[in-house]
PDB file of N, CA and C in Angstrom:
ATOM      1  N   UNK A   1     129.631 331.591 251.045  1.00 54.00           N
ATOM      2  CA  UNK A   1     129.866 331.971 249.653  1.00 54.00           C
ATOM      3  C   UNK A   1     130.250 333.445 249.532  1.00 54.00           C
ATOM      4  N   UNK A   2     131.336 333.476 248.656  1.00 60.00           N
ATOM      5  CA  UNK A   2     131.365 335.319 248.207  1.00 60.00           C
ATOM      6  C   UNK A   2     130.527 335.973 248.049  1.00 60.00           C
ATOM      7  N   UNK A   3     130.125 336.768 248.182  1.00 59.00           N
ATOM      8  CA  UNK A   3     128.900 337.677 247.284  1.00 59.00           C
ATOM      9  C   UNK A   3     129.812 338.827 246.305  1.00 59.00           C
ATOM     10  N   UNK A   4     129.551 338.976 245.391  1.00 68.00           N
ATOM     11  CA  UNK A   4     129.899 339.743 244.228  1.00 68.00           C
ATOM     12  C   UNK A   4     129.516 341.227 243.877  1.00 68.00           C
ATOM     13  N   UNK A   5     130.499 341.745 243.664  1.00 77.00           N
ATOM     14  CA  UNK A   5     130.632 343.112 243.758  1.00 77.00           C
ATOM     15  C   UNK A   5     129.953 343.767 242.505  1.00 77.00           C
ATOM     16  N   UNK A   6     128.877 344.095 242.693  1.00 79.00           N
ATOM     17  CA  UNK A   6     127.561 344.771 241.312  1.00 79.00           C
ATOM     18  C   UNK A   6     127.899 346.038 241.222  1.00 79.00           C
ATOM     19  N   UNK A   7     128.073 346.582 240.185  1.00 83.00           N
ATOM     20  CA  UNK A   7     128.241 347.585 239.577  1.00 83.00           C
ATOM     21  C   UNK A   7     127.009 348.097 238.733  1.00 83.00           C
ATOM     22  N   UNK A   8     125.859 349.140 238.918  1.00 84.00           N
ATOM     23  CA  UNK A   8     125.104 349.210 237.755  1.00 84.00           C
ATOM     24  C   UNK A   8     125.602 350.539 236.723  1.00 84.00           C
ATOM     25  N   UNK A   9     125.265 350.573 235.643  1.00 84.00           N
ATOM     26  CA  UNK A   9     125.799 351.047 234.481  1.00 84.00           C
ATOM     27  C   UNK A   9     124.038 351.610 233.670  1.00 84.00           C
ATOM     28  N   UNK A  10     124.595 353.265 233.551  1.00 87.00           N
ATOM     29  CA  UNK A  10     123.078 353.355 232.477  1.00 87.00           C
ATOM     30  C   UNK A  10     123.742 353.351 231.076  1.00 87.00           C
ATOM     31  N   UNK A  11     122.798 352.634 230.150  1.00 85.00           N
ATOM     32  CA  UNK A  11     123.071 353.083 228.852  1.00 85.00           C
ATOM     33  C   UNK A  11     121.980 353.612 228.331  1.00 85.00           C
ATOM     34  N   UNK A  12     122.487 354.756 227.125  1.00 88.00           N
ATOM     35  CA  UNK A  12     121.213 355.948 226.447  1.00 88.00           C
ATOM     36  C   UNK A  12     121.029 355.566 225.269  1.00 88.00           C
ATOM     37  N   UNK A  13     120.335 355.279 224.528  1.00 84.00           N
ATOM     38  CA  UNK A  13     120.456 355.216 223.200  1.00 84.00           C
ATOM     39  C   UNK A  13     119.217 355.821 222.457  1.00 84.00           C
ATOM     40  N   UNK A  14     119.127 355.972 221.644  1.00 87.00           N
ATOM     41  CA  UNK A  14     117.674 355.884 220.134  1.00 87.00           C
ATOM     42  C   UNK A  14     117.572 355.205 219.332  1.00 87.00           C
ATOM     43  N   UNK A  15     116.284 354.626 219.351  1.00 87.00           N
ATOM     44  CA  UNK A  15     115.566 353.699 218.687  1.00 87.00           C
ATOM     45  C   UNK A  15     115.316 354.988 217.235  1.00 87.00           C
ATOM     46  N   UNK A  16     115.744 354.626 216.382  1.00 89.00           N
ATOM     47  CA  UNK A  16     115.590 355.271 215.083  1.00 89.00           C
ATOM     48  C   UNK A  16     113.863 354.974 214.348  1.00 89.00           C
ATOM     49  N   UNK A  17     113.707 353.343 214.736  1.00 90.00           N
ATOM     50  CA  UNK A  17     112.831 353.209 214.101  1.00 90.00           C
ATOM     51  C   UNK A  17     111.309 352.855 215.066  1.00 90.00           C
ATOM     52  N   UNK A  18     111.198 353.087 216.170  1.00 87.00           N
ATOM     53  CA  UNK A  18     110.117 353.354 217.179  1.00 87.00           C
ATOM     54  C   UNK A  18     109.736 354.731 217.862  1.00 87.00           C
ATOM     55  N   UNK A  19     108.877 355.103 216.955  1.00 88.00           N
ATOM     56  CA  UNK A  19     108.554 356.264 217.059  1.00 88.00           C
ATOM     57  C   UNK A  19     107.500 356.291 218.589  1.00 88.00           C
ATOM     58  N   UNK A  20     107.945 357.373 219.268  1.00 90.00           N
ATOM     59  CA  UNK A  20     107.728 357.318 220.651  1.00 90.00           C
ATOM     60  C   UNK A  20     106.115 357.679 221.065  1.00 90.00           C
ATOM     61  N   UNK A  21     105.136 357.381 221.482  1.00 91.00           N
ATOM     62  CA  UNK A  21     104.097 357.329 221.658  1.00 91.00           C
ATOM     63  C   UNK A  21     103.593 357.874 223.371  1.00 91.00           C
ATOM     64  N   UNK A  22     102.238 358.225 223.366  1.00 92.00           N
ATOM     65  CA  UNK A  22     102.571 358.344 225.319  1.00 92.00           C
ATOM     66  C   UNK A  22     102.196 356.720 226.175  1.00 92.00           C
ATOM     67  N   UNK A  23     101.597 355.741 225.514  1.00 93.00           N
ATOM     68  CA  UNK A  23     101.808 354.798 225.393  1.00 93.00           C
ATOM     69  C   UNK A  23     103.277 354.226 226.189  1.00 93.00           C
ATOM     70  N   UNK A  24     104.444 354.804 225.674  1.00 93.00           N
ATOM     71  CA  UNK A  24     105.745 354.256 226.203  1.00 93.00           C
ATOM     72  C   UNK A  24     105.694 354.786 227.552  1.00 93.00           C
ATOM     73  N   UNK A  25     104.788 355.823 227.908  1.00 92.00           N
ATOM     74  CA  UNK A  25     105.007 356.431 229.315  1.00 92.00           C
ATOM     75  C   UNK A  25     104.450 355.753 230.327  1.00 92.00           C
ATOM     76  N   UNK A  26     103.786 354.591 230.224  1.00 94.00           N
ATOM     77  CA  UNK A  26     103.167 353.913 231.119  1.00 94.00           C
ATOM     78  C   UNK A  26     103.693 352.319 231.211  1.00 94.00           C
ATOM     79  N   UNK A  27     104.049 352.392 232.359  1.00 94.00           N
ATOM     80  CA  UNK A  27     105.357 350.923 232.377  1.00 94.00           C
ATOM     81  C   UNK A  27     103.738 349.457 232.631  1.00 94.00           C
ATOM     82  N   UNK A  28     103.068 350.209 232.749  1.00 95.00           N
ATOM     83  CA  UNK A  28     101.577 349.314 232.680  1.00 95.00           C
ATOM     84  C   UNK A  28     100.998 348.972 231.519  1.00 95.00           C
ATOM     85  N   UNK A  29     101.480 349.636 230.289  1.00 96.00           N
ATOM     86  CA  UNK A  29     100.397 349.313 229.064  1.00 96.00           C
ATOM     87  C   UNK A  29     101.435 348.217 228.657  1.00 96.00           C
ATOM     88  N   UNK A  30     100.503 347.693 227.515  1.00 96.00           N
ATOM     89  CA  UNK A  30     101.080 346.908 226.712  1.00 96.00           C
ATOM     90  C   UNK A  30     102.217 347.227 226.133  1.00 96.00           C
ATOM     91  N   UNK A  31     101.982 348.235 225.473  1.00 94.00           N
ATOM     92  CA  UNK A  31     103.093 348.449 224.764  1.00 94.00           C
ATOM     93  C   UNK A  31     104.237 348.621 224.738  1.00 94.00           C
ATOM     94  N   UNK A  32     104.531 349.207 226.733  1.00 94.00           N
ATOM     95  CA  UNK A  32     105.839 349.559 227.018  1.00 94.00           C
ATOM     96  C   UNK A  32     106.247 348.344 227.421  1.00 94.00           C
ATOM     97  N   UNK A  33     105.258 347.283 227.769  1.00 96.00           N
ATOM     98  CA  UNK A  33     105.657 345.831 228.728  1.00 96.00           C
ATOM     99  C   UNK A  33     106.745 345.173 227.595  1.00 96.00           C
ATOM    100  N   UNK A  34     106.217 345.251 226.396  1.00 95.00           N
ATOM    101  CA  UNK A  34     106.220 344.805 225.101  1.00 95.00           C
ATOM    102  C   UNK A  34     107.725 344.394 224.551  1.00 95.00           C
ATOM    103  N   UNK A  35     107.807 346.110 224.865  1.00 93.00           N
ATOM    104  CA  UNK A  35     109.205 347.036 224.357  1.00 93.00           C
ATOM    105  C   UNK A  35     109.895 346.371 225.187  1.00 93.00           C
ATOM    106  N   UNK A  36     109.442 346.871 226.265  1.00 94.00           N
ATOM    107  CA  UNK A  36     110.465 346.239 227.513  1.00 94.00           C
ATOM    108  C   UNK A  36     111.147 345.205 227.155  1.00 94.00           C
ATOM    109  N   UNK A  37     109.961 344.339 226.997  1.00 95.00           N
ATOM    110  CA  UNK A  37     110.736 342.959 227.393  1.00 95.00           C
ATOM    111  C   UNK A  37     111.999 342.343 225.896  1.00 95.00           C
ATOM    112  N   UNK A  38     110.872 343.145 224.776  1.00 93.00           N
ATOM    113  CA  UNK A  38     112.132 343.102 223.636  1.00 93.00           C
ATOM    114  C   UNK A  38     113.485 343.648 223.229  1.00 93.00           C
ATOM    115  N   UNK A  39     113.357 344.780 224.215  1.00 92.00           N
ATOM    116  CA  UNK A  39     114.909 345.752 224.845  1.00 92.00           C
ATOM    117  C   UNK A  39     115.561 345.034 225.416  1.00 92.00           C
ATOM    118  N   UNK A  40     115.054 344.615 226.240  1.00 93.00           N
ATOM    119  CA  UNK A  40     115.870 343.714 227.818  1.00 93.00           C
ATOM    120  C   UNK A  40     116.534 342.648 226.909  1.00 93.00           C
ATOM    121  N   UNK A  41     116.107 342.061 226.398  1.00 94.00           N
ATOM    122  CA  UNK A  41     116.056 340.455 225.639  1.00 94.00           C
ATOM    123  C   UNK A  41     117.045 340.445 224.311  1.00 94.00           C
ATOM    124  N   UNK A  42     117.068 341.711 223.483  1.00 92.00           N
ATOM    125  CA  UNK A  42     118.065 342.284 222.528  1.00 92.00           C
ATOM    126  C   UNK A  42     119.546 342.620 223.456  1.00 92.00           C
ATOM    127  N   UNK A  43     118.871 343.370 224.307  1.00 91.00           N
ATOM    128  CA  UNK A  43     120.711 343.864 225.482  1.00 91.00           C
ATOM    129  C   UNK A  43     121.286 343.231 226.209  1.00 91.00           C
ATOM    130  N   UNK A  44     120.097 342.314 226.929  1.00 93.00           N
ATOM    131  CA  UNK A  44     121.032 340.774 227.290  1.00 93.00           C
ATOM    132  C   UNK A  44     121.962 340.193 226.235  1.00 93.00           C
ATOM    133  N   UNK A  45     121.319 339.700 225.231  1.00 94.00           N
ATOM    134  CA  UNK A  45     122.067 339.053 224.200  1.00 94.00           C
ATOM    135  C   UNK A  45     123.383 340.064 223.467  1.00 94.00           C
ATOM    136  N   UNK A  46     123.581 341.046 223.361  1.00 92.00           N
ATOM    137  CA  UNK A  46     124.361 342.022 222.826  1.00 92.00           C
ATOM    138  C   UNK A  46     125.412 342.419 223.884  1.00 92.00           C
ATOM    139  N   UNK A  47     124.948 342.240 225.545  1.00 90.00           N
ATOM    140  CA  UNK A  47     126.221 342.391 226.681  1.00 90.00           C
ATOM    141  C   UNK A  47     126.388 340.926 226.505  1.00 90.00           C
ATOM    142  N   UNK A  48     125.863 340.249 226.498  1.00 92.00           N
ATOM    143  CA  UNK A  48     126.767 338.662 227.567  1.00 92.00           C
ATOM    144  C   UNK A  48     128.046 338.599 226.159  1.00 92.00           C
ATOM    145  N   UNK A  49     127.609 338.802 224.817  1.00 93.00           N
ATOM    146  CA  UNK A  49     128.809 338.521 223.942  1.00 93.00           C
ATOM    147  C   UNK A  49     129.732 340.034 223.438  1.00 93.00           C
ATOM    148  N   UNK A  50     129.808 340.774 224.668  1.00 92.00           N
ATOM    149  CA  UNK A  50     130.651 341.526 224.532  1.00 92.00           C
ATOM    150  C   UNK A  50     131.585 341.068 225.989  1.00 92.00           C
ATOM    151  N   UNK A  51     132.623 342.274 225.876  1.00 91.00           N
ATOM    152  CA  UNK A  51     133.927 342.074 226.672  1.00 91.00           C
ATOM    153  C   UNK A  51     133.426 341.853 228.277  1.00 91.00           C
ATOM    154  N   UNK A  52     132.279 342.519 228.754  1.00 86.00           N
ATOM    155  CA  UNK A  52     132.218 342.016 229.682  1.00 86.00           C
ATOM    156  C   UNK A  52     131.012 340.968 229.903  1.00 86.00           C
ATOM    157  N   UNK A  53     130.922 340.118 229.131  1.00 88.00           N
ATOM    158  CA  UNK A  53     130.071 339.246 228.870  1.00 88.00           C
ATOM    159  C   UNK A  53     129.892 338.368 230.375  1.00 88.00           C
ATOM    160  N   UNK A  54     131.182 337.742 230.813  1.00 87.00           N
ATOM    161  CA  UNK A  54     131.448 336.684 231.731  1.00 87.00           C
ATOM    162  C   UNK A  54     130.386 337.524 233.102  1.00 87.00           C
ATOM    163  N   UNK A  55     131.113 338.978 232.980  1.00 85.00           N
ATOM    164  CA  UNK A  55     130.600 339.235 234.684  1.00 85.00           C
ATOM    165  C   UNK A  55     129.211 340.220 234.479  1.00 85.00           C
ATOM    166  N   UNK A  56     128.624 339.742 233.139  1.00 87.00           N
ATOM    167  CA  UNK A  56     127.282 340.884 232.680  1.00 87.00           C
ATOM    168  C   UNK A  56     126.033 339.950 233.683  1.00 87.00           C
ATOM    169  N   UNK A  57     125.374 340.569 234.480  1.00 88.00           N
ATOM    170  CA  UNK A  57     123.892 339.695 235.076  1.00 88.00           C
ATOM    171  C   UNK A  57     123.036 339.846 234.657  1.00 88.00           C
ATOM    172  N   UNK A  58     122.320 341.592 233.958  1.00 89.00           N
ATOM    173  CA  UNK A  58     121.239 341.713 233.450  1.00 89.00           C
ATOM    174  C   UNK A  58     121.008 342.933 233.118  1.00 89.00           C
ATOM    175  N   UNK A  59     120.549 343.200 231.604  1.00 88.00           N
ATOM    176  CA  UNK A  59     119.707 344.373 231.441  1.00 88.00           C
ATOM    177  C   UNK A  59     118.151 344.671 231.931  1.00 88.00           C
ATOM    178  N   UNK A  60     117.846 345.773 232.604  1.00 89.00           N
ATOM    179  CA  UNK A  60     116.622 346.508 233.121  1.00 89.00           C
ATOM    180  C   UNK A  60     116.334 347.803 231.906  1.00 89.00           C
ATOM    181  N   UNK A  61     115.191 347.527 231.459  1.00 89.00           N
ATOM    182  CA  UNK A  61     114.699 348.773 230.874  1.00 89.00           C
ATOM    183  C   UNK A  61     114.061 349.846 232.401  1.00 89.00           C
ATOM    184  N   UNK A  62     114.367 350.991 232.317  1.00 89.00           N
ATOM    185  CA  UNK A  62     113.870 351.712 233.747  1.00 89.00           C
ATOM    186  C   UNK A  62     112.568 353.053 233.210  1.00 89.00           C
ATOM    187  N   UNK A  63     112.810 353.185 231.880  1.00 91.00           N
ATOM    188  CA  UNK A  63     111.938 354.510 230.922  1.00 91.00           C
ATOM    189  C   UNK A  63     112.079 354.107 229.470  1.00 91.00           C
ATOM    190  N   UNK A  64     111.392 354.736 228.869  1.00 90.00           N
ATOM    191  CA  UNK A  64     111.653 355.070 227.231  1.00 90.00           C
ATOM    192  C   UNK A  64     111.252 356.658 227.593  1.00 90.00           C
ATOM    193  N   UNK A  65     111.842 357.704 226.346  1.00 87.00           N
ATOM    194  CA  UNK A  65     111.728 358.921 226.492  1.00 87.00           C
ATOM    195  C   UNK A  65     112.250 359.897 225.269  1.00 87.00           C
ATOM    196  N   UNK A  66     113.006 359.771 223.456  1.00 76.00           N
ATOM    197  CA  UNK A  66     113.525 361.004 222.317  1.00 76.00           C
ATOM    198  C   UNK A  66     113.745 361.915 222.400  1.00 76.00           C
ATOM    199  N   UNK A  67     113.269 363.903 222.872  1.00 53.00           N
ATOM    200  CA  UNK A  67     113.401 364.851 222.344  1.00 53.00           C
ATOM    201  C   UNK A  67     112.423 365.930 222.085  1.00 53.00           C
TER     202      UNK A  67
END
């Protein structure tokens, strides 16, 4: 079989309305698991129906971090 040529990509953004806590600094608490998994799960769905939808595999949250 081929194996496929992965490209990873960061994207930056702000959450306007999640005000950042130290909570987000620990990829162990709840809260960041939380986020995580509701980030990941929002950016999956928002890449696969964009342009590169076909060859998108997966969003990774890696930090949260504002200013």
């Amino acid at each position: 079989p081929t194996v496929a040529n992965l490209e990873r990509i960061t994207i930056n953004f702000t959450i306007t309305n999640l005000p950042y806590t130290s909570d987000l600094e620990n990829p162990d608490s709840a809260k960041y698991r939380a986020t995580q998994r509701v980030m990941n799960t929002l950016l999956d769905r928002l890449m696969k129906e964009s342009s590169i939808g076909p060859n998108f595999q997966r969003c990774m949250t890696t930090a949260f971090r504002y200013g």
